[in-house]
mmCIF file with all atom_site columns, C-alpha atoms in Angstrom:
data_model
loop_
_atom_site.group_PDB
_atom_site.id
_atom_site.type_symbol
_atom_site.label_atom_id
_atom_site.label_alt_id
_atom_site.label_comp_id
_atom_site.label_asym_id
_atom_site.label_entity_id
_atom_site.label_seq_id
_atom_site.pdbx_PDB_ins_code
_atom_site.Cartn_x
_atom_site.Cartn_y
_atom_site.Cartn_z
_atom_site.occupancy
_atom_site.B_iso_or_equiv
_atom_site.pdbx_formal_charge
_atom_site.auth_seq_id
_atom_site.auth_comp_id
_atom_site.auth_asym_id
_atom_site.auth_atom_id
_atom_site.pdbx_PDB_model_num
ATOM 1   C CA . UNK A 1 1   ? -11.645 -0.721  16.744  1.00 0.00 ? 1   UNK A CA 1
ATOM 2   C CA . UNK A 1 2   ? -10.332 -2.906  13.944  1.00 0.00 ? 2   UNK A CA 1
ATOM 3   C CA . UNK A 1 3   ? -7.039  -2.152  13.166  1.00 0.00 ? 3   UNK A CA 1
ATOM 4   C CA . UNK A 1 4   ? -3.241  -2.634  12.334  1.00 0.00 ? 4   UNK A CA 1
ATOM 5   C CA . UNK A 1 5   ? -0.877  -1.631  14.923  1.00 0.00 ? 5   UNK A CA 1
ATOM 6   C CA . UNK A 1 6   ? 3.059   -0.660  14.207  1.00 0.00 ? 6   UNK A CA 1
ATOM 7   C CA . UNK A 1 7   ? 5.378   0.431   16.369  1.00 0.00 ? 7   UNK A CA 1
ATOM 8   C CA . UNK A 1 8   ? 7.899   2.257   16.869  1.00 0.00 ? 8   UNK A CA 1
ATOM 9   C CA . UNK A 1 9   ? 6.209   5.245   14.484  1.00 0.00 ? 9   UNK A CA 1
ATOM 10  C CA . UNK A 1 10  ? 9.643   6.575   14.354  1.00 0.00 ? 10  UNK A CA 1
ATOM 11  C CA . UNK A 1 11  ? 13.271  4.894   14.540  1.00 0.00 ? 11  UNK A CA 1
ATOM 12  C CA . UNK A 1 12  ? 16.744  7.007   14.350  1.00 0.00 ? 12  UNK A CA 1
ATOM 13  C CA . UNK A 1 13  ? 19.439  3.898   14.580  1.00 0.00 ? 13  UNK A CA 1
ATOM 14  C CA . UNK A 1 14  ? 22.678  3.757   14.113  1.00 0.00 ? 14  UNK A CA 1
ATOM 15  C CA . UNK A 1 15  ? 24.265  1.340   11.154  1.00 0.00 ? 15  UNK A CA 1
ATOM 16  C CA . UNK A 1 16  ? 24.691  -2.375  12.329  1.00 0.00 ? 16  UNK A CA 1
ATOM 17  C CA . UNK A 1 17  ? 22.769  -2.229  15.857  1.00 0.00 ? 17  UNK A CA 1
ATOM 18  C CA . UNK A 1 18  ? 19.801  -4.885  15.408  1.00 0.00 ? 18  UNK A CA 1
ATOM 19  C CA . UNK A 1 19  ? 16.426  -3.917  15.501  1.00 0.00 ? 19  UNK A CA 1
ATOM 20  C CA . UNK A 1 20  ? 12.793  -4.865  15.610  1.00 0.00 ? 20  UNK A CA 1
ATOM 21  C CA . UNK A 1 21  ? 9.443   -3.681  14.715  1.00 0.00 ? 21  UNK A CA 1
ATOM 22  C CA . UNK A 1 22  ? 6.255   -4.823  15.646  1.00 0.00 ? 22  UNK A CA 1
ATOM 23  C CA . UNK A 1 23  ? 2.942   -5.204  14.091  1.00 0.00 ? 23  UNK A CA 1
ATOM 24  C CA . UNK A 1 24  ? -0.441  -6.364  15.886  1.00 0.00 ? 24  UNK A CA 1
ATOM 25  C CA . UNK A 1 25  ? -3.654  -6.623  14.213  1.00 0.00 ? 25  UNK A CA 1
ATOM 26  C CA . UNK A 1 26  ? -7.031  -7.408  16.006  1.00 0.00 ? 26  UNK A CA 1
ATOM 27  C CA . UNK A 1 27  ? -8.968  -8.751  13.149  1.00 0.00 ? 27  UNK A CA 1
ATOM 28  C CA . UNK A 1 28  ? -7.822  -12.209 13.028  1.00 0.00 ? 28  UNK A CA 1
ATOM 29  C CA . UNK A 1 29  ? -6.613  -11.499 9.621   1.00 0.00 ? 29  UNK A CA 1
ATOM 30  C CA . UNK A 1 30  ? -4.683  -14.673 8.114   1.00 0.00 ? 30  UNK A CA 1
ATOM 31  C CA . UNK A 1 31  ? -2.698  -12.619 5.451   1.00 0.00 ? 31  UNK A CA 1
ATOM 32  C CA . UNK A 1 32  ? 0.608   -10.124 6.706   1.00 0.00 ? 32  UNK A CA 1
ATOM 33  C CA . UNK A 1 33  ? 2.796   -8.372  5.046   1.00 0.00 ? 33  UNK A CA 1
ATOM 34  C CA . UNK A 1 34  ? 5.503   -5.603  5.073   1.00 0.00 ? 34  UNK A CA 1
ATOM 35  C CA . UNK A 1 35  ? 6.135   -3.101  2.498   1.00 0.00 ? 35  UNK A CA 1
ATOM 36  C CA . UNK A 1 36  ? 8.471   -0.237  2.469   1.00 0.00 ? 36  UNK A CA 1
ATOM 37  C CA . UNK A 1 37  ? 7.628   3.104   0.772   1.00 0.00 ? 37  UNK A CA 1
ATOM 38  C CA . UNK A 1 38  ? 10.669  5.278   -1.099  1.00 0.00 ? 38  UNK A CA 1
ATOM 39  C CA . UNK A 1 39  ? 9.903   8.632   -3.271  1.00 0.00 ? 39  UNK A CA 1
ATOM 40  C CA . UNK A 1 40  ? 9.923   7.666   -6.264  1.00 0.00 ? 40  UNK A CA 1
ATOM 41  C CA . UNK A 1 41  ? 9.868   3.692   -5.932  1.00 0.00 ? 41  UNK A CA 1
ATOM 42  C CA . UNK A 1 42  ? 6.020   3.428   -4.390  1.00 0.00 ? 42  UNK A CA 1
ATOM 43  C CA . UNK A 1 43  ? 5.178   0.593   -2.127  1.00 0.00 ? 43  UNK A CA 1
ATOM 44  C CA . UNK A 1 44  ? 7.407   -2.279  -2.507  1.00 0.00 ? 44  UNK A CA 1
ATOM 45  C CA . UNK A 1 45  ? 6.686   -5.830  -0.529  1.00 0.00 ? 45  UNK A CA 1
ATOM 46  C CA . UNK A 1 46  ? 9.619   -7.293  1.622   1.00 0.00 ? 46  UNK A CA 1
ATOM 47  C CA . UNK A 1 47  ? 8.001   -10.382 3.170   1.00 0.00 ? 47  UNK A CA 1
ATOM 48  C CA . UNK A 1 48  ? 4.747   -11.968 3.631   1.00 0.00 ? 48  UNK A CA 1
ATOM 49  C CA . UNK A 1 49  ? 2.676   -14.618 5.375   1.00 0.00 ? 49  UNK A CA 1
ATOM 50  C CA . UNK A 1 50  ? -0.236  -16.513 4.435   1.00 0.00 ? 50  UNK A CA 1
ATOM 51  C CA . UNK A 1 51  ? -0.790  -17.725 7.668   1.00 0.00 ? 51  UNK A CA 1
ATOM 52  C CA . UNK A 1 52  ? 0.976   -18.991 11.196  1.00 0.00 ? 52  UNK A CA 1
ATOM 53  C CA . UNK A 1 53  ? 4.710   -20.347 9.848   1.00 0.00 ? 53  UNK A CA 1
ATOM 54  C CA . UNK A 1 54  ? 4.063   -19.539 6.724   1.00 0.00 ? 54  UNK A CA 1
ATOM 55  C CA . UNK A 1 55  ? 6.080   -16.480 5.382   1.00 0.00 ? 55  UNK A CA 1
ATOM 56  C CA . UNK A 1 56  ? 7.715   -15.534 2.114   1.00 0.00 ? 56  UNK A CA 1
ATOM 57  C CA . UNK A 1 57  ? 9.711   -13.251 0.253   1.00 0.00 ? 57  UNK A CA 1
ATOM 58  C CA . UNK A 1 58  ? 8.367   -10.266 -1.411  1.00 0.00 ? 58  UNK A CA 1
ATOM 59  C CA . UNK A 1 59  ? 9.983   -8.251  -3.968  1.00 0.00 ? 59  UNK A CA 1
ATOM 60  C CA . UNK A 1 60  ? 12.948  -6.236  -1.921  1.00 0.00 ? 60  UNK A CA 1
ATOM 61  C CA . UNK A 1 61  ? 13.662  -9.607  1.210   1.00 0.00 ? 61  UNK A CA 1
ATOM 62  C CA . UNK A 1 62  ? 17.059  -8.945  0.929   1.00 0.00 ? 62  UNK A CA 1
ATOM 63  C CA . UNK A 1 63  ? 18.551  -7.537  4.731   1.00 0.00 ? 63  UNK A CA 1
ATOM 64  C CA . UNK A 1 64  ? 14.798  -8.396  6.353   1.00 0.00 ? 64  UNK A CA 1
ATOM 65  C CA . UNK A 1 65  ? 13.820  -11.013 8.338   1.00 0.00 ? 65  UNK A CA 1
ATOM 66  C CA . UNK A 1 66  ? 10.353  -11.712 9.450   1.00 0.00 ? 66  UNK A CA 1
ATOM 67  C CA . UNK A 1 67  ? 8.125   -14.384 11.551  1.00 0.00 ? 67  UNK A CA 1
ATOM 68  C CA . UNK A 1 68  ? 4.657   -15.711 12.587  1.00 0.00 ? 68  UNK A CA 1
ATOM 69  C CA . UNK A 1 69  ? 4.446   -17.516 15.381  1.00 0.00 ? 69  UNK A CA 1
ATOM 70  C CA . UNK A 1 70  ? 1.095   -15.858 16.390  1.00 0.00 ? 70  UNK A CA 1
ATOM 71  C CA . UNK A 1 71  ? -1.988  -15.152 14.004  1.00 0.00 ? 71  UNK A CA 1
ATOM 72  C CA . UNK A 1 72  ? -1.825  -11.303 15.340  1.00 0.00 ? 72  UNK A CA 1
ATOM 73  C CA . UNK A 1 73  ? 1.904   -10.846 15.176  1.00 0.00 ? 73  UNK A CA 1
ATOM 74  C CA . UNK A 1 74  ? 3.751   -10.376 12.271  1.00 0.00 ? 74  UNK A CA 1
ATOM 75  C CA . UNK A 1 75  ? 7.377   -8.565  12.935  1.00 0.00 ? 75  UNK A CA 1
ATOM 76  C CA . UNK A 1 76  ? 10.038  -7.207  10.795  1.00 0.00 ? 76  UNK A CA 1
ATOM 77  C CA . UNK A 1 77  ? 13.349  -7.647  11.804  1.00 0.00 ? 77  UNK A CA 1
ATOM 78  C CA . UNK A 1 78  ? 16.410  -6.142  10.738  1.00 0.00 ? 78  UNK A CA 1
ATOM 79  C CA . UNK A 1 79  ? 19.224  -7.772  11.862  1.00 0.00 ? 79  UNK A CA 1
ATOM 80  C CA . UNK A 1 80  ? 22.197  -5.660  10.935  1.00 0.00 ? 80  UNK A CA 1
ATOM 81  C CA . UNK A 1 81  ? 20.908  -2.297  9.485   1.00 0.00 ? 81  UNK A CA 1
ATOM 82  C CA . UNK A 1 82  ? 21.998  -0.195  7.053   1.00 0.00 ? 82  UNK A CA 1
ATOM 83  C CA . UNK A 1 83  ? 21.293  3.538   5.611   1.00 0.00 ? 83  UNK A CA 1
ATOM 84  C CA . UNK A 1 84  ? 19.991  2.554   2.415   1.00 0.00 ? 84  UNK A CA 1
ATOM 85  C CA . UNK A 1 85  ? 17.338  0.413   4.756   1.00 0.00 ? 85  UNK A CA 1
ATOM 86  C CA . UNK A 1 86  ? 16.424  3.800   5.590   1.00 0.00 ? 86  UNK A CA 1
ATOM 87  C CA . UNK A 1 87  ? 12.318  4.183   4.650   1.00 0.00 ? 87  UNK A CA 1
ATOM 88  C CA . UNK A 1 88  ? 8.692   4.607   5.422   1.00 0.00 ? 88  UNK A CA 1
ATOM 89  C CA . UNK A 1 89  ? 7.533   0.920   6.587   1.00 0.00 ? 89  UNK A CA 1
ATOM 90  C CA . UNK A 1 90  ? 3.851   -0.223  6.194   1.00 0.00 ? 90  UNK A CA 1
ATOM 91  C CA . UNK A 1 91  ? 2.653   -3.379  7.511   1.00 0.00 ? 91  UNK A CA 1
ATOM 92  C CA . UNK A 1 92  ? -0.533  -4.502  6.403   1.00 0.00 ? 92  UNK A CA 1
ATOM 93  C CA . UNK A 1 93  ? -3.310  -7.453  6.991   1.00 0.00 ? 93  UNK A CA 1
ATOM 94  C CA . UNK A 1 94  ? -5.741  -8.967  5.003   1.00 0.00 ? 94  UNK A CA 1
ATOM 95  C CA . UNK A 1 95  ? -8.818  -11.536 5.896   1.00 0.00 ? 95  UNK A CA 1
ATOM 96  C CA . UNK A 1 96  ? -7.986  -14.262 3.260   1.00 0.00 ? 96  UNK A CA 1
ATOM 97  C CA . UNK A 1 97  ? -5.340  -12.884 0.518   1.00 0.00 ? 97  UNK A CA 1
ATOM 98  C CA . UNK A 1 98  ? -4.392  -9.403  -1.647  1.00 0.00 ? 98  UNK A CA 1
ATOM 99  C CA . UNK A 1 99  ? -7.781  -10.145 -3.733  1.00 0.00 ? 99  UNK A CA 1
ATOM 100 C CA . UNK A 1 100 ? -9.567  -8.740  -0.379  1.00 0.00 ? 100 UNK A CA 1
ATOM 101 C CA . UNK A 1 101 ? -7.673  -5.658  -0.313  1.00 0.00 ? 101 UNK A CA 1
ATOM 102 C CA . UNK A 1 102 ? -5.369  -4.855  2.726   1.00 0.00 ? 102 UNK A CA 1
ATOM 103 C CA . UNK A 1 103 ? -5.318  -2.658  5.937   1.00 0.00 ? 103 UNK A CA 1
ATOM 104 C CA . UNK A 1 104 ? -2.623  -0.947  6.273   1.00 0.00 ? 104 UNK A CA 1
ATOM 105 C CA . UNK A 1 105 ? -0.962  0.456   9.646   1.00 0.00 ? 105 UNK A CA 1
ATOM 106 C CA . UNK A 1 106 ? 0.298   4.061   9.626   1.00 0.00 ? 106 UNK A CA 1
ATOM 107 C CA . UNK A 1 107 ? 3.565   3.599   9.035   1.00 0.00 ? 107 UNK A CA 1
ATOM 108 C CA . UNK A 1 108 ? 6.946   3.408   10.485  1.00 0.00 ? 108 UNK A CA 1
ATOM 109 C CA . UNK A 1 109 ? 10.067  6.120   9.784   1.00 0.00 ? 109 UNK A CA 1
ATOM 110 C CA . UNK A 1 110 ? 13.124  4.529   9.539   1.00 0.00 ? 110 UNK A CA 1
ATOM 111 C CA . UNK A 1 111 ? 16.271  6.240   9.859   1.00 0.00 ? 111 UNK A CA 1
ATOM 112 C CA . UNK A 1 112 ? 19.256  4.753   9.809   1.00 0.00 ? 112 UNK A CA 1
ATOM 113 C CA . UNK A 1 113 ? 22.871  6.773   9.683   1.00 0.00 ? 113 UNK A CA 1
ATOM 114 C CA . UNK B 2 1   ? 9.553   -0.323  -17.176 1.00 0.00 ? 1   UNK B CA 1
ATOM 115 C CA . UNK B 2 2   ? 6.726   0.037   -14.339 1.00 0.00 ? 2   UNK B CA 1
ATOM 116 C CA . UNK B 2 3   ? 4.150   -2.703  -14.317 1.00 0.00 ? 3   UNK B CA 1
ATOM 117 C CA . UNK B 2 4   ? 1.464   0.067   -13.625 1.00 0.00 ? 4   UNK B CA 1
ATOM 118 C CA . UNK B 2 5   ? 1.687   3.943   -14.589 1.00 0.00 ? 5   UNK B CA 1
ATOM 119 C CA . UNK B 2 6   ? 0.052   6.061   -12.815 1.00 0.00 ? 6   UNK B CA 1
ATOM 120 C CA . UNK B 2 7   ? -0.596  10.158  -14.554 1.00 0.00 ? 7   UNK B CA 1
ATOM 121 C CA . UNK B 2 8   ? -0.436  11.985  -13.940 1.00 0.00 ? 8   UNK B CA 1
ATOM 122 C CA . UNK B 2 9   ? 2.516   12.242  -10.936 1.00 0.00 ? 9   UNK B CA 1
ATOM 123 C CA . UNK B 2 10  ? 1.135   15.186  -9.707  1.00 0.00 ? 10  UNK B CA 1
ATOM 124 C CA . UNK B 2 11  ? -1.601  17.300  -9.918  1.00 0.00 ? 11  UNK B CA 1
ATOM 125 C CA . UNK B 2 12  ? -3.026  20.509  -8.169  1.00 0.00 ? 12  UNK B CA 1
ATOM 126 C CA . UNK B 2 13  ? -6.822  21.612  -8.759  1.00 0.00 ? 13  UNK B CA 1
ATOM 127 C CA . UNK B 2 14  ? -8.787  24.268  -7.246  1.00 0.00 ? 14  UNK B CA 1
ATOM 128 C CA . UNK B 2 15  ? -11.713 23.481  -4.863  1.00 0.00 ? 15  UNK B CA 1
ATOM 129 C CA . UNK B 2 16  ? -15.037 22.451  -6.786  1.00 0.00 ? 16  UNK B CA 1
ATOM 130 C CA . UNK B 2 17  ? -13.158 21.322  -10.368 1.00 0.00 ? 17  UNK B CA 1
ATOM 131 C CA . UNK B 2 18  ? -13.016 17.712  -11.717 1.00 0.00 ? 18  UNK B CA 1
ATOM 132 C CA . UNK B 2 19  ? -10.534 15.665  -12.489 1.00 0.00 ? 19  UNK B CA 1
ATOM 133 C CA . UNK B 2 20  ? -9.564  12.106  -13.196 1.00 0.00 ? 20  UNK B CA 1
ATOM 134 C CA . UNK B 2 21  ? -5.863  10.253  -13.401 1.00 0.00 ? 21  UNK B CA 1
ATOM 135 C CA . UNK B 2 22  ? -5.008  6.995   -14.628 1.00 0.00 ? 22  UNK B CA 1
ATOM 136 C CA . UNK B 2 23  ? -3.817  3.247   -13.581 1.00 0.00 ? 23  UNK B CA 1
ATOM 137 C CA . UNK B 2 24  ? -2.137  1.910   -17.350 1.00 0.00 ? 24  UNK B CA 1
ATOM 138 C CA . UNK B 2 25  ? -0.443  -1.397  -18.256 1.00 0.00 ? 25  UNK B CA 1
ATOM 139 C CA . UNK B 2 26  ? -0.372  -3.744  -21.152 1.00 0.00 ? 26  UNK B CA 1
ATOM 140 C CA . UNK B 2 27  ? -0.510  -6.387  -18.665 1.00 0.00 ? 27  UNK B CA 1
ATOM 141 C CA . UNK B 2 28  ? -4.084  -8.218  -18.125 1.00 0.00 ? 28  UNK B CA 1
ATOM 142 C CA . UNK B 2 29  ? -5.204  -8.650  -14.495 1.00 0.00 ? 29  UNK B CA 1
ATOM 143 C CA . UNK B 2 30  ? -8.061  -10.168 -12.759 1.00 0.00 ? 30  UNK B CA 1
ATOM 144 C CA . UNK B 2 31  ? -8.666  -6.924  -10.651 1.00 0.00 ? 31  UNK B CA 1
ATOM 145 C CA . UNK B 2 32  ? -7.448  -4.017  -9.301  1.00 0.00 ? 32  UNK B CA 1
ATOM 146 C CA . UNK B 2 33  ? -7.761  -1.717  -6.676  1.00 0.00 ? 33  UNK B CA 1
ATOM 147 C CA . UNK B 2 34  ? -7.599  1.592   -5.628  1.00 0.00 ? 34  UNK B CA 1
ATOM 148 C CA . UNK B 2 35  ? -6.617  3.396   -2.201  1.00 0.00 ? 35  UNK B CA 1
ATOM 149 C CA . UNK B 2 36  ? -5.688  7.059   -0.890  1.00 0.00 ? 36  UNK B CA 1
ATOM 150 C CA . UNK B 2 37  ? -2.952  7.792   1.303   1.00 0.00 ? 37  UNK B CA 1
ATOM 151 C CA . UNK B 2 38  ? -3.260  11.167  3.444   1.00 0.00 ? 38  UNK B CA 1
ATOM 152 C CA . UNK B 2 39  ? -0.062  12.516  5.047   1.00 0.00 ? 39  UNK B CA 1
ATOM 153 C CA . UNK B 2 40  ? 1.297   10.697  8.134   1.00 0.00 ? 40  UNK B CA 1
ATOM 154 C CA . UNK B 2 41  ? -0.767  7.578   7.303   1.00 0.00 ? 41  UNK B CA 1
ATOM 155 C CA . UNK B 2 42  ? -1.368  4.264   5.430   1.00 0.00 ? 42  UNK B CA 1
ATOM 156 C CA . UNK B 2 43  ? -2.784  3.656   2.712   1.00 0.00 ? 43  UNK B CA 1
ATOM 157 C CA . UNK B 2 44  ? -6.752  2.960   2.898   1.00 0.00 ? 44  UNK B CA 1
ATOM 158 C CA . UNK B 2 45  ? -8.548  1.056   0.508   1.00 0.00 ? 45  UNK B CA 1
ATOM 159 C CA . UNK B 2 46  ? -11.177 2.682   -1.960  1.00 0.00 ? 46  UNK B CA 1
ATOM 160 C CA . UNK B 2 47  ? -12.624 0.005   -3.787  1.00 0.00 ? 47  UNK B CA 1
ATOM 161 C CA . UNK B 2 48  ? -11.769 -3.480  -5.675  1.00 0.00 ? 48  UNK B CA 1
ATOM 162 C CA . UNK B 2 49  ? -12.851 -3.437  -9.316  1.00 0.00 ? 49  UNK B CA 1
ATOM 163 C CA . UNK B 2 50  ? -13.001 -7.107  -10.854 1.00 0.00 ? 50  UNK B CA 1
ATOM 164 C CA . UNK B 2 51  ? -15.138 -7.296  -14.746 1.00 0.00 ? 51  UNK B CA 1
ATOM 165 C CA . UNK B 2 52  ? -14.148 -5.255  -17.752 1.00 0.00 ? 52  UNK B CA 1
ATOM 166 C CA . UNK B 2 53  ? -15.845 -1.889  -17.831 1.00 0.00 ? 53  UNK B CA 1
ATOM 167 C CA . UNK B 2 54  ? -16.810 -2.470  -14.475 1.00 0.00 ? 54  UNK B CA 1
ATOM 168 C CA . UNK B 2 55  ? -17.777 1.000   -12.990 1.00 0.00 ? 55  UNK B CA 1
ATOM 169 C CA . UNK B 2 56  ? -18.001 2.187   -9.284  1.00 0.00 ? 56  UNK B CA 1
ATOM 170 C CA . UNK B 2 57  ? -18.915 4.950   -7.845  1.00 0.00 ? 57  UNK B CA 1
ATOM 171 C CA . UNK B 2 58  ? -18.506 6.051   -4.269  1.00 0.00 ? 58  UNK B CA 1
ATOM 172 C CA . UNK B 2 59  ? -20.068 9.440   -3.694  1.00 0.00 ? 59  UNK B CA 1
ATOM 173 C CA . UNK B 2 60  ? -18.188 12.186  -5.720  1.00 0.00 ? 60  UNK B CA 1
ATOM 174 C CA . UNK B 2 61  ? -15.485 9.368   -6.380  1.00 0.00 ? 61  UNK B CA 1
ATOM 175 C CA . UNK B 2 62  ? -15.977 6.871   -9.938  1.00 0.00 ? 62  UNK B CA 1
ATOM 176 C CA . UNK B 2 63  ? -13.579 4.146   -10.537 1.00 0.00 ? 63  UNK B CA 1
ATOM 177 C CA . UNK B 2 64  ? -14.257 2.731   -13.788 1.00 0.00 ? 64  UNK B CA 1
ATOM 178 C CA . UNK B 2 65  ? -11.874 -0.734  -14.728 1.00 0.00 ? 65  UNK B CA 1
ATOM 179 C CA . UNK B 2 66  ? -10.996 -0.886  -18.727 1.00 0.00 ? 66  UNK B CA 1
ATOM 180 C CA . UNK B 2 67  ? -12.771 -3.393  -21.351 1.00 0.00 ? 67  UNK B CA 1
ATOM 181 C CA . UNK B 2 68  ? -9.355  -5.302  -21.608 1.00 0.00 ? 68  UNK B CA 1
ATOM 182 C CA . UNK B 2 69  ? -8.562  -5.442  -17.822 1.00 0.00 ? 69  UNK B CA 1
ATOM 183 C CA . UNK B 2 70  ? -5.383  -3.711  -18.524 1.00 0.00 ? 70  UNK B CA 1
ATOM 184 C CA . UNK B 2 71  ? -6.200  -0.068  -17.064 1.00 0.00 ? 71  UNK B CA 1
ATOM 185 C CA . UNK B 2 72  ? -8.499  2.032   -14.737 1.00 0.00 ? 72  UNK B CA 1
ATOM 186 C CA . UNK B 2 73  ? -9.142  5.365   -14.162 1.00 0.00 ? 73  UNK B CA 1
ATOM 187 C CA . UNK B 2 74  ? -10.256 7.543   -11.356 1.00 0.00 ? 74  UNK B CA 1
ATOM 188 C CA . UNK B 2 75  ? -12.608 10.450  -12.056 1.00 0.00 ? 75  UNK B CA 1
ATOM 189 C CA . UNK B 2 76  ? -13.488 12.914  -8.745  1.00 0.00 ? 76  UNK B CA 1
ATOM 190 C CA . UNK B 2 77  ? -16.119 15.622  -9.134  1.00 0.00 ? 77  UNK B CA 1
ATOM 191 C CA . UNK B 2 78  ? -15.890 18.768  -7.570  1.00 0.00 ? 78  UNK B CA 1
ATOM 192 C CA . UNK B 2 79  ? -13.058 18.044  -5.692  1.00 0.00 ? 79  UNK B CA 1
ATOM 193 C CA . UNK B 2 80  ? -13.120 19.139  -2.330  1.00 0.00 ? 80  UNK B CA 1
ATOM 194 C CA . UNK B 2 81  ? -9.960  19.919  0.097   1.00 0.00 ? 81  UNK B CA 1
ATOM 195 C CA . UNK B 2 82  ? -10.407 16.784  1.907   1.00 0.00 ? 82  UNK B CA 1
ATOM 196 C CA . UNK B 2 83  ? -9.538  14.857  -1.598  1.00 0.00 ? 83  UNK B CA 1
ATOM 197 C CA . UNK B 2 84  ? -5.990  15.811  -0.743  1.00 0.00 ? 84  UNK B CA 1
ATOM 198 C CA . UNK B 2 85  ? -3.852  12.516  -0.842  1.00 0.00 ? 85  UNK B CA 1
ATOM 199 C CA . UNK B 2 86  ? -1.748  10.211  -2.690  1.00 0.00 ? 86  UNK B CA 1
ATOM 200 C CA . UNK B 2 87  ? -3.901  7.946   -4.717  1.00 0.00 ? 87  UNK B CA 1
ATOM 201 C CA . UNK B 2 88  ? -2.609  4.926   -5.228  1.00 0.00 ? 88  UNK B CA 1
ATOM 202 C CA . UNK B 2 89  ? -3.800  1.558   -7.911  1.00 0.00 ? 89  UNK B CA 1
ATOM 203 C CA . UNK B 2 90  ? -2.706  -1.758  -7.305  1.00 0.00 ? 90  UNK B CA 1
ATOM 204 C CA . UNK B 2 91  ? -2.845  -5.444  -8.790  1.00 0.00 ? 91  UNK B CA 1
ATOM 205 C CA . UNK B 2 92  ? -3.052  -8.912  -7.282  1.00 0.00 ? 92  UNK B CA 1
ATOM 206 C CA . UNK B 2 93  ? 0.154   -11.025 -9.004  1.00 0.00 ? 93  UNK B CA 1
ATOM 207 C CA . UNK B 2 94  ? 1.594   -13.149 -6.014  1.00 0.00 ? 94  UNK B CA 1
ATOM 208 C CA . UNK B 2 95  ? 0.410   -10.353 -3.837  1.00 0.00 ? 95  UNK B CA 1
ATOM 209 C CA . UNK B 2 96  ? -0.397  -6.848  -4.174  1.00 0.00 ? 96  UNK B CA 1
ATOM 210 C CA . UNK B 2 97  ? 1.895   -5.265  -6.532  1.00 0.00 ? 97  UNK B CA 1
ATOM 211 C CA . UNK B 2 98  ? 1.391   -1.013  -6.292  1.00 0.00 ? 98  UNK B CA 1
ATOM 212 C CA . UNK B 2 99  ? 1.722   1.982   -8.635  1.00 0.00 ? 99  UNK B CA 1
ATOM 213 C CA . UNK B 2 100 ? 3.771   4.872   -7.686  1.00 0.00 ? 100 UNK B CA 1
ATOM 214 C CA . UNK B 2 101 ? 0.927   6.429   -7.624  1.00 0.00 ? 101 UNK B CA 1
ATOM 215 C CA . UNK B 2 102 ? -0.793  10.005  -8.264  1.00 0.00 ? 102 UNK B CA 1
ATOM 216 C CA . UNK B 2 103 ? -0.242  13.168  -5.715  1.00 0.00 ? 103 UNK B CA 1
ATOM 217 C CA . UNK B 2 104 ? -3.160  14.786  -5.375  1.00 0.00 ? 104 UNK B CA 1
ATOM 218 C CA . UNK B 2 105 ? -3.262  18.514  -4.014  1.00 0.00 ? 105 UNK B CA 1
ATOM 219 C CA . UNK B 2 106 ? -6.823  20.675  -3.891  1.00 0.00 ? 106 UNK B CA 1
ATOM 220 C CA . UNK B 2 107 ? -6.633  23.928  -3.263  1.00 0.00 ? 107 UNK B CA 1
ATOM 221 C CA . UNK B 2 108 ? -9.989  25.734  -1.440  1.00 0.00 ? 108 UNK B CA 1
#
């Protein structure tokens, strides 16, 4: 089955204590990208990648971190978290670029206190 | 300012009524695109529409893009419980850039 695959689906971390999460799509998608969703805000893009070693920022980068050494991979690292990093994460892939639409994963729940 | 309003924020119908909300900006875009988010899950994409009064239909659903290329709408017909969802428009700009989107509730 075609698909985008996060995990953990939900986090509870503490502030400061590094952590990673993954994303794995089978499609052999060339576009990645992370978004987090806040009530109110919507969907709002962190990083993306256009391809392997190719990754920039989106509109919110700021306390992310993210690489592509694989096609397939695509994780989101936060290297010293905080609560206001606290959020629903998406990650999503598309076959060439945005114009294609993307496919999202189902999400990860972020707590951090 | 929001480069896309969605309206309305929320809305709750009863089971078998029609309705249709709204993607605005006074921004011109090459396309747009509309998905539906259900509880507990990501976003799923609907449909791309790309030429000025473009219109799409998929079954009770009809996405119809304005003349200008600056707004869409979203009309369902007899809505049914399953419609339930966060419905969501977005443009391509350096990537896709989303509305806050439109909450959704049908009652049966």
């Amino acid at each position: 089955e075609a698909q985008v695959t996060q995990n953990p689906r939900y986090l509870i971390t503490v502030t400061g204590k590094k952590l990673t999460v993954t994303c794995s799509q089978n499609m052999n998608h060339e576009y990645m990208s992370w978004y987090r969703q806040d009530p109110g805000l919507g969907l709002r893009q962190i990083y993306y990648s256009m391809n392997v070693e190719v990754t920039d920022k989106g509109d919110v980068p700021e306390g992310y971190k993210v690489s592509r050494k694989e096609k397939r991979n695509f994780p989101l690292i936060l290297e010293s978290p905080s609560p206001n990093q606290t959020s629903l994460y998406f990650c999503a892939s598309s076959l060439s670029g945005p114009f294609h639409g993307y496919t999202f994963g189902s999400g990860t729940r972020l707590t951090v206190v | 300012t929001q480069l896309l309003e969605q309206s309305p924020q929320f809305l709750s119908i009863q089971e078998g009524e029609n309705l249709t909300v709204y993607c605005n900006s006074s921004s011109v875009f090459s396309s747009l695109q509309w998905y539906r988010q259900e509880p507990g899950e990501g976003p799923v994409l609907l449909v791309t529409v790309v030429t000025g009064g473009e219109v799409k239909k998929l079954k009770r659903l009809t996405f119809q893009f304005g003349d200008a290329r600056k707004d869409s709408s979203l009309h369902i017909t007899a809505a049914q419980p399953g419609d339930t969802g966060l419905y969501l428009c977005a443009v391509t700009l350096n990537n896709l850039f989303f509305g806050t989107g439109t909450r959704l509730t049908v009652i049966p």
